[in-house]
Structures are given as C-alpha cells and as structure tokens.
Amino acid sequence: MTGNNLAIVVLAAGQGTRMRSRLPKVLHPIGGRPLVGHVLTTAARLGADHIEVVVRHERDQVVAALREDYPQAVFVDQDEVPGTGRAVQVAIDALPDDFEGDVLVLSGDCPLADADTLRSFLDAHRAAEAAATLMTAVVDDPNGYGRVIRDAEGNVDRIVEQKDATDDEAAVREINAGMYAFRIGVLREYLPTVGVDNAQGEMYLTDVPGMLRRDGSRVAASVVSDVTVTYGVNDRAQLAEVGRLLNARIVRRWQLEGVTIIDPATTWIDDDATLAPDVTILPNTHILRATVIAEGAIIGPDTTLVDCEVGEDAIVRRTDATLAVIGAEATVGPFSFLRPGTVLGAKGKIGAYVETKNAEIGEGSKVPHLSYVGDATIGRGVNLGASTITANYDDVNKHRTEIGDEVHTGSHTVLVAPVKLGAGAKTAAGAVVRKDVPAGALAMSVAPQRNIEGWVEKNRAGTGAADAAAREHSAE
Ligand code: UD1
Ligand code: CA
C-alpha cells in the first residue's frame, strides 16, 4: 500500500559551527525536545511513506537521541562531500527505486514549521504542478539566509547564498526558508550535476531551482505570511528566540483550552506536557517534559515540575519536583524539593523545607516542616513532626522506613532505617528510633532531663547569663 506518495527528508548532518558547542546543533533542546525532534514530530503528522534523517556530524549521538522516539525515521549517512545538495542526494539514493511522488525537504534546525503550514505548502506545490516549490518569506533582516532572486515577471529565477551574493542580491529581503517540495524525478536528474564551485565549496541544494529554470521547468514559490515558521537556529541567540516563540505558541494553545496563565513571558511549558481546563499557572513556573496537571490545580509561583503528575485541585507553590505524583487536593510547598519516586496521596501535605525521595505518603498524611523523607512508605493520616528525618543511608546501603496509619512523630525524630512503626504509634520529641515500634506504642530514646540548680551563677560568674539568672532569683 502506498500512502500519499510523499517522502520527507530531514537534513541533520551539519556541524552547526556557529553554535560553538560540543552538542550537535540539531540536538540542542527547546520546549523539551531536540530541535530536530520537533521537525520529526511534525513530519510524523504529515503521514509520509518515508521519513529519512540525513546524519554525519556526531552521527551516533544524533541517532541515539532520536531512534526510540521516532521509529519511522530511517537514518541515512552523508559522506565526506559537504552541502545540503549532497545531503538530499544520499537521502533519495536510499529511497526505493520505484518511489514516485514528491520529496519534502526540511531542515533539522528549523523547528517552527507546523503541520498545517507544511500541508498547505505541499498542496500548493501539487496544485501548481511545479517541478519544485520553495517556501519563502519576506523578512526585515535577511542576514544569514539564501536570497530568492526573481526575474522581471516576478517568477523565481534562482537562489543565491549570502556568501555568494552581490551587494544588490544581498539587499533582497525575500529569503529561502530551506524547506522545499521537489518531484523526485527532478532530484534524480539534477543533483548529480550540482557542483561545488561556490564560496563554501559545498554542493548547494539551492542551485537546483536555478538549473530547473534555465531548462524551462516550473519553479513555484510559496510565500508564508507568518515569517516565524521559517526561523532557523544557527547560533545561541537564535536558539533562545526560537525557543521563546515555540513557548509562546504552546502557552497560547493551553490558554485557548481553558488554562489560566497569569504571565506567559515567565511560564515555560514543554511540548509534551498536558494541562486540564481550569488549571492556574502563576508566574515563573516551568512545566517540563511529560508533566500532566489535572483540573483545578494551582501551580506556582516559582515552581519547576519535570515529568510530574498533579491531581485535581492540588496546590503546588515554590516547589522543585521531578518524577513525582501529587494527589488530588494535596498541598505542596513553599520551598519543597520532591525527588523521583515521591507519591503524595490525596489531601496530603508536603510543606516548607521538606525533601522527599522514593517516598509513598498516604492519603491525608502530612510532612509539614523541615523534614527529609527518603525510601519510606507512609500510611494514611500520618503526621511527621517538624524536622522528622528518615536516616536511610548507612554509608553503604539504603534502607526503608515503614510507617503505619495514624502514626504521629514528635519534633526532631530520627528514624534510623531499616525501621518500622506500627499503626497509631507515637514518638517523643527528639527520639532516635533504631528499633521497630509496635502499633500503639510510644517510643522514647532521650534520657530523662536533669536540672543542676545554680550551675550558671557558679561556673559562669560575671557573664550576662549569670547576672540575668541572679536578677530573676532575687526577684523571686
Ligand atoms: C540553508 C540554505 C539557505 C537557507 C537556509 C534556511 C543551502 C546551501 N542554504 O543555509 O539558502 O536560507 O538554509 O535556514 O542549502 N546539512 C546537512 N549536510 C550538510 C550541510 C548541512 O545535512 O552537508 C543540514 C544541517 O544540519 C542543517 C541544514 O542542513 O540542518 C541547513 O544547513 P545550514 O548549514 O544551517 O544551512 P544555512 O547556512 O542555514
Ligand atoms: Ca541553518
């Protein structure tokens, strides 16, 4: 069965020198995935018969970053011949010989072209019955892009790269977006004849339109009205700009779905996150990766959630959480640190200056202040007193703490794991609990208090403390 006679070629072999980075350019992330990941996500939506990614620079790293998330993508290696023309040539050579149809060429560094834009671009190409169609845009600052040179009748004549452009050509503000639709036959015929006689010594894909025109073939141009869809990332300033535009788009999408976002400029939402209607996001909040937030939850200000699940009507403020589950109507923060494996039950509470990790905290249970809870299972209706600590690590191994329903610990309790507190047990303030506590027992480990009368006046004579004590004594 053939789909829609469409092959998509994504160019991702370049080094990205202008990024000045160890990381290949196309792997720099925005919105929670690599630049090229956005292009592949869009490509997958178009329903192509073939999706090819051309790789070369750090190819293993690029392939490893994409293989799992984009199983339909076939990776094709570019050889030592440089340039976008060569990249497309190796890609079409890897297509089945009997493939007939159109090749949509996309750049791994242009992540903002959405599926709707590309679908209408492709429709325009097919309707025009053109040999090739270019996506172009008229921009204020064409710096860095290839310029679209038109003839006296206004038809596309050729593309000239900035480095090869005369001053007059460089002044043209219509740019080549680097996205093209070609009939496959055109590429099979023309790419082998593209040379490297240019300022960069590369095989330019952008030579093909000019060659087609000289042979009398039809080259169409589709001028996009929203120029941002054409924005490419060549340096870190553009990375930030394109990241901001993507985020603005995501924020707006959720606003139209019924999410209140108080301050779009300081709210960052990854493309994979999901927010329900009537969620409220307060300023300076990052909703990252596959975080899911249920109806009515209030998140922020100053909160970062990475791969978290937040239940209905929960409140999470000034919190940093990764791979945590927060139950319905639970409250978290301010100043809480939830590490992976934290599961807070419905109506539970994790309060100020509390750190949790691999901790299941049952329904309605509270860890309100200054605690560390790691490798613990906590039942329902539990209250851990201020500064209760699970001492889970003995310098060699990590051990678990188990706490039954309705346990209350006194302030400053240290639970030395492995240890188990039965249902309804209590600990006294300052207890260091090394042995299991049976259900309903009170654990005390601190020696009874002894007061040595007159110690300060005798041993610290002349100090402020001794004088104050003497005054209080004489007043008695
Ligand atoms: C390219 C276009 C330019 C256009 C711009 C749009 C050419 C010659 N120029 O310039 O007209 O305005 O895109 O953004 O095509 N790549 C390979 N193999 C290579 C070289 C590059 O796969 O040998 C990939 C890169 O990884 C990148 C894409 O092709 O994803 C574009 O390469 P880049 O070097 O960024 O081209 P530009 O200079 O931006
Ligand atoms: Ca580029």
PDB file of C-alpha atoms in Angstrom, residues 393-397:
ATOM      1  CA  TYR A 393      21.714   5.570  54.354  1.00  0.00           C
ATOM      2  CA  ASP A 394      24.260   3.741  56.500  1.00  0.00           C
ATOM      3  CA  ASP A 395      27.218   4.787  54.330  1.00  0.00           C
ATOM      4  CA  VAL A 396      26.947   1.577  52.313  1.00  0.00           C
ATOM      5  CA  ASN A 397      23.318   0.748  51.636  1.00  0.00           C
TER       6      ASN A 397
END
